[in-house]
mmCIF file of C-alpha atoms in Angstrom:
data_model
loop_
_atom_site.group_PDB
_atom_site.id
_atom_site.type_symbol
_atom_site.label_atom_id
_atom_site.label_comp_id
_atom_site.label_asym_id
_atom_site.label_seq_id
_atom_site.Cartn_x
_atom_site.Cartn_y
_atom_site.Cartn_z
ATOM 1 C CA UNK A 149 8.196 -10.125 46.521
ATOM 2 C CA UNK A 150 8.201 -13.150 49.180
ATOM 3 C CA UNK A 151 5.574 -15.534 48.693
ATOM 4 C CA UNK A 152 5.077 -18.959 50.513
ATOM 5 C CA UNK A 153 6.815 -22.287 49.508
ATOM 6 C CA UNK A 154 4.033 -23.866 46.417
ATOM 7 C CA UNK A 155 4.151 -27.607 45.213
ATOM 8 C CA UNK A 156 1.226 -26.627 42.957
ATOM 9 C CA UNK A 157 1.375 -23.131 40.809
ATOM 10 C CA UNK A 158 -1.389 -22.590 38.568
ATOM 11 C CA UNK A 159 -1.122 -19.806 35.964
ATOM 12 C CA UNK A 160 -4.931 -17.937 34.520
ATOM 13 C CA UNK A 161 -5.250 -15.347 32.058
ATOM 14 C CA UNK A 162 -6.542 -12.148 34.571
ATOM 15 C CA UNK A 163 -10.457 -11.683 34.148
ATOM 16 C CA UNK A 164 -11.298 -9.171 31.764
ATOM 17 C CA UNK A 165 -7.892 -8.889 30.416
ATOM 18 C CA UNK A 166 -7.694 -9.234 26.231
ATOM 19 C CA UNK A 167 -5.622 -12.774 25.562
ATOM 20 C CA UNK A 168 -2.734 -10.870 23.490
ATOM 21 C CA UNK A 169 -1.017 -7.929 23.393
ATOM 22 C CA UNK A 170 -0.225 -6.212 26.841
ATOM 23 C CA UNK A 171 -2.027 -8.158 29.266
ATOM 24 C CA UNK A 172 -2.051 -9.728 32.349
ATOM 25 C CA UNK A 173 -1.966 -13.377 33.584
ATOM 26 C CA UNK A 174 -2.615 -14.886 37.475
ATOM 27 C CA UNK A 175 -0.833 -17.222 39.388
ATOM 28 C CA UNK A 176 -2.069 -18.842 42.339
ATOM 29 C CA UNK A 177 -1.040 -21.531 45.204
ATOM 30 C CA UNK A 178 -2.923 -24.491 44.099
ATOM 31 C CA UNK A 179 -0.770 -26.679 46.764
ATOM 32 C CA UNK A 180 0.710 -25.378 49.388
ATOM 33 C CA UNK A 181 1.007 -24.070 52.668
ATOM 34 C CA UNK A 182 -0.087 -20.733 52.430
ATOM 35 C CA UNK A 183 -2.694 -19.834 49.959
ATOM 36 C CA UNK A 184 -2.101 -17.202 47.702
ATOM 37 C CA UNK A 185 -2.573 -15.267 44.291
ATOM 38 C CA UNK A 186 -0.634 -12.571 42.203
ATOM 39 C CA UNK A 187 -1.249 -10.836 38.745
ATOM 40 C CA UNK A 188 1.751 -10.459 36.513
ATOM 41 C CA UNK A 189 1.976 -8.189 33.734
ATOM 42 C CA UNK A 190 3.008 -9.934 30.390
ATOM 43 C CA UNK A 191 3.434 -9.450 26.820
ATOM 44 C CA UNK A 192 1.989 -11.826 24.434
ATOM 45 C CA UNK A 193 2.967 -11.770 20.739
ATOM 46 C CA UNK A 194 1.197 -13.603 17.664
ATOM 47 C CA UNK A 195 3.894 -13.726 14.789
ATOM 48 C CA UNK A 196 1.628 -14.607 11.373
ATOM 49 C CA UNK A 197 1.847 -13.316 7.718
ATOM 50 C CA UNK A 198 0.207 -10.217 6.316
ATOM 51 C CA UNK A 199 1.224 -7.133 3.929
ATOM 52 C CA UNK A 200 3.589 -4.778 5.021
ATOM 53 C CA UNK A 201 4.277 -1.278 2.873
ATOM 54 C CA UNK A 202 6.934 -1.875 0.507
ATOM 55 C CA UNK A 203 7.847 1.827 0.537
ATOM 56 C CA UNK A 204 6.750 4.879 2.913
ATOM 57 C CA UNK A 205 3.112 5.490 1.325
ATOM 58 C CA UNK A 206 1.152 9.135 2.242
ATOM 59 C CA UNK A 207 -2.027 9.359 3.628
ATOM 60 C CA UNK A 208 -4.736 9.344 0.226
ATOM 61 C CA UNK A 209 -2.416 6.963 -1.948
ATOM 62 C CA UNK A 210 -4.364 4.632 -3.698
ATOM 63 C CA UNK A 211 -2.667 0.879 -3.244
ATOM 64 C CA UNK A 212 -1.650 -0.332 -6.615
ATOM 65 C CA UNK A 213 0.230 -3.330 -7.381
ATOM 66 C CA UNK A 214 3.606 -3.629 -5.343
ATOM 67 C CA UNK A 215 2.923 -0.799 -2.875
ATOM 68 C CA UNK A 216 2.391 -3.823 -0.357
ATOM 69 C CA UNK A 217 4.752 -6.837 0.376
ATOM 70 C CA UNK A 218 3.842 -9.931 2.324
ATOM 71 C CA UNK A 219 6.006 -10.045 5.558
ATOM 72 C CA UNK A 220 5.678 -11.653 8.811
ATOM 73 C CA UNK A 221 4.553 -9.355 11.878
ATOM 74 C CA UNK A 222 3.249 -9.544 15.201
ATOM 75 C CA UNK A 223 -0.486 -9.377 14.902
ATOM 76 C CA UNK A 224 -1.108 -8.276 18.785
ATOM 77 C CA UNK A 225 1.292 -5.128 18.571
ATOM 78 C CA UNK A 226 -1.650 -2.798 17.947
ATOM 79 C CA UNK A 227 -5.556 -2.985 18.882
ATOM 80 C CA UNK A 228 -6.488 -4.208 15.713
ATOM 81 C CA UNK A 229 -5.538 -7.248 14.098
ATOM 82 C CA UNK A 230 -3.071 -6.734 10.440
ATOM 83 C CA UNK A 231 -5.284 -7.400 6.921
ATOM 84 C CA UNK A 232 -3.745 -11.311 6.425
ATOM 85 C CA UNK A 233 -2.420 -12.017 2.982
ATOM 86 C CA UNK A 234 -5.656 -13.345 1.409
ATOM 87 C CA UNK A 235 -7.162 -9.712 1.590
ATOM 88 C CA UNK A 236 -4.950 -8.066 -0.497
ATOM 89 C CA UNK A 237 -6.584 -4.660 -0.264
ATOM 90 C CA UNK A 238 -5.616 -3.157 -4.412
ATOM 91 C CA UNK A 239 -7.658 0.009 -5.591
ATOM 92 C CA UNK A 240 -7.984 0.810 -1.311
ATOM 93 C CA UNK A 241 -7.018 4.308 -0.158
ATOM 94 C CA UNK A 242 -4.864 4.969 2.818
ATOM 95 C CA UNK A 243 -6.525 6.735 5.837
ATOM 96 C CA UNK A 244 -3.038 7.026 7.482
ATOM 97 C CA UNK A 245 0.490 6.921 6.377
ATOM 98 C CA UNK A 246 2.618 3.921 6.468
ATOM 99 C CA UNK A 247 6.352 3.549 7.369
ATOM 100 C CA UNK A 248 8.003 1.138 4.746
ATOM 101 C CA UNK A 249 7.743 -2.412 6.423
ATOM 102 C CA UNK A 250 4.642 -1.405 8.708
ATOM 103 C CA UNK A 251 1.466 -3.830 8.820
ATOM 104 C CA UNK A 252 -1.712 -2.569 7.122
ATOM 105 C CA UNK A 253 -4.430 -2.949 9.227
ATOM 106 C CA UNK A 254 -8.564 -2.412 8.489
ATOM 107 C CA UNK A 255 -8.033 0.952 9.878
ATOM 108 C CA UNK A 256 -5.579 2.191 7.830
ATOM 109 C CA UNK A 257 -7.995 2.265 5.216
ATOM 110 C CA UNK A 258 -10.413 4.409 4.025
ATOM 111 C CA UNK A 259 -14.076 3.056 3.865
ATOM 112 C CA UNK A 260 -15.427 2.569 0.252
ATOM 113 C CA UNK A 261 -18.512 4.527 -0.650
ATOM 114 C CA UNK A 262 -20.132 1.893 -2.842
ATOM 115 C CA UNK A 263 -23.290 4.342 -3.912
ATOM 116 C CA UNK A 264 -24.326 8.119 -3.628
ATOM 117 C CA UNK A 265 -28.185 9.330 -3.486
ATOM 118 C CA UNK A 266 -30.468 8.852 -6.078
ATOM 119 C CA UNK A 267 -28.115 5.497 -7.516
ATOM 120 C CA UNK A 268 -30.196 2.409 -8.045
ATOM 121 C CA UNK A 269 -29.106 -0.294 -5.848
ATOM 122 C CA UNK A 270 -29.817 -4.108 -5.985
ATOM 123 C CA UNK A 271 -30.609 -5.298 -2.867
ATOM 124 C CA UNK A 272 -30.009 -8.589 -1.484
ATOM 125 C CA UNK A 273 -31.791 -10.281 1.225
ATOM 126 C CA UNK A 274 -30.283 -13.964 2.424
ATOM 127 C CA UNK A 275 -31.747 -16.875 4.375
ATOM 128 C CA UNK A 276 -30.951 -20.108 4.784
ATOM 129 C CA UNK A 277 -31.355 -21.609 1.607
ATOM 130 C CA UNK A 278 -33.268 -18.781 -0.506
ATOM 131 C CA UNK A 279 -31.648 -15.126 -1.532
ATOM 132 C CA UNK A 280 -34.073 -12.245 -2.662
ATOM 133 C CA UNK A 281 -33.257 -9.703 -5.041
ATOM 134 C CA UNK A 282 -34.618 -6.299 -5.774
ATOM 135 C CA UNK A 283 -33.891 -3.139 -6.715
ATOM 136 C CA UNK A 284 -34.149 0.153 -4.702
ATOM 137 C CA UNK A 285 -32.929 4.116 -4.815
ATOM 138 C CA UNK A 286 -30.396 4.755 -2.331
ATOM 139 C CA UNK A 287 -31.432 7.807 -0.456
ATOM 140 C CA UNK A 288 -28.255 8.861 0.914
ATOM 141 C CA UNK A 289 -24.263 7.515 0.382
ATOM 142 C CA UNK A 290 -23.753 4.021 0.586
ATOM 143 C CA UNK A 291 -20.466 4.149 2.838
ATOM 144 C CA UNK A 292 -18.769 0.550 3.716
ATOM 145 C CA UNK A 293 -19.243 -0.435 6.935
ATOM 146 C CA UNK A 294 -22.488 1.923 7.531
ATOM 147 C CA UNK A 295 -26.034 1.259 7.295
ATOM 148 C CA UNK A 296 -27.502 3.237 4.288
ATOM 149 C CA UNK A 297 -31.004 4.167 3.739
ATOM 150 C CA UNK A 298 -32.786 3.009 0.965
ATOM 151 C CA UNK A 299 -36.199 3.304 -1.131
ATOM 152 C CA UNK A 300 -38.070 0.492 -2.383
ATOM 153 C CA UNK A 301 -40.440 0.627 -5.701
ATOM 154 C CA UNK A 302 -43.208 0.686 -3.336
ATOM 155 C CA UNK A 303 -42.238 3.436 -1.377
ATOM 156 C CA UNK A 304 -41.017 1.289 1.690
ATOM 157 C CA UNK A 305 -37.828 3.129 3.246
ATOM 158 C CA UNK A 306 -35.213 0.534 4.470
ATOM 159 C CA UNK A 307 -31.752 -0.062 5.783
ATOM 160 C CA UNK A 308 -28.985 -2.163 4.387
ATOM 161 C CA UNK A 309 -25.321 -2.245 4.505
ATOM 162 C CA UNK A 310 -23.576 -1.728 1.169
ATOM 163 C CA UNK A 311 -21.100 -4.602 0.418
ATOM 164 C CA UNK A 312 -19.625 -3.297 -3.459
ATOM 165 C CA UNK A 313 -20.224 -1.024 -6.346
ATOM 166 C CA UNK A 314 -24.078 -0.489 -6.136
ATOM 167 C CA UNK A 315 -24.666 -3.441 -4.003
ATOM 168 C CA UNK A 316 -26.276 -3.654 -0.543
ATOM 169 C CA UNK A 317 -27.385 -6.392 1.468
ATOM 170 C CA UNK A 318 -30.073 -6.592 4.040
ATOM 171 C CA UNK A 319 -29.070 -8.629 7.082
ATOM 172 C CA UNK A 320 -31.816 -10.878 8.660
#
């Protein structure tokens, strides 16, 4: 490729392209005899601490102390970032196998089931400067990250997000 001479080349992210990982950058001539613009593929790496598998781990493996070790990995190497060191997932179960030294990502973990249909669940609604807590009955399973249907003591059916063992929160 042959481009006209330019005295001021500007680099800009391509519209809609991700900021890291495999992405694109635009170069444009801001001061030259001929205006031009090209798009180039680039690989942006972001190295930071995260949890790594200490040894090969099978799908279904429960994470116990020693199963993970801290390490430095490229956070941009996959669509989802790895779990940071402040969030050790002890007791969680792997949804897929991990090779030794491979970074643990949220997508590698099975969602936790916090309660089952019929359980009494403590529900909290939080607002600016206040919180209200009441008990409700679960109408179905309370799986992490998925809304659960609950029934209040007055019989009203509503949804809440499961957050811990027999606990849910109503987003306001």
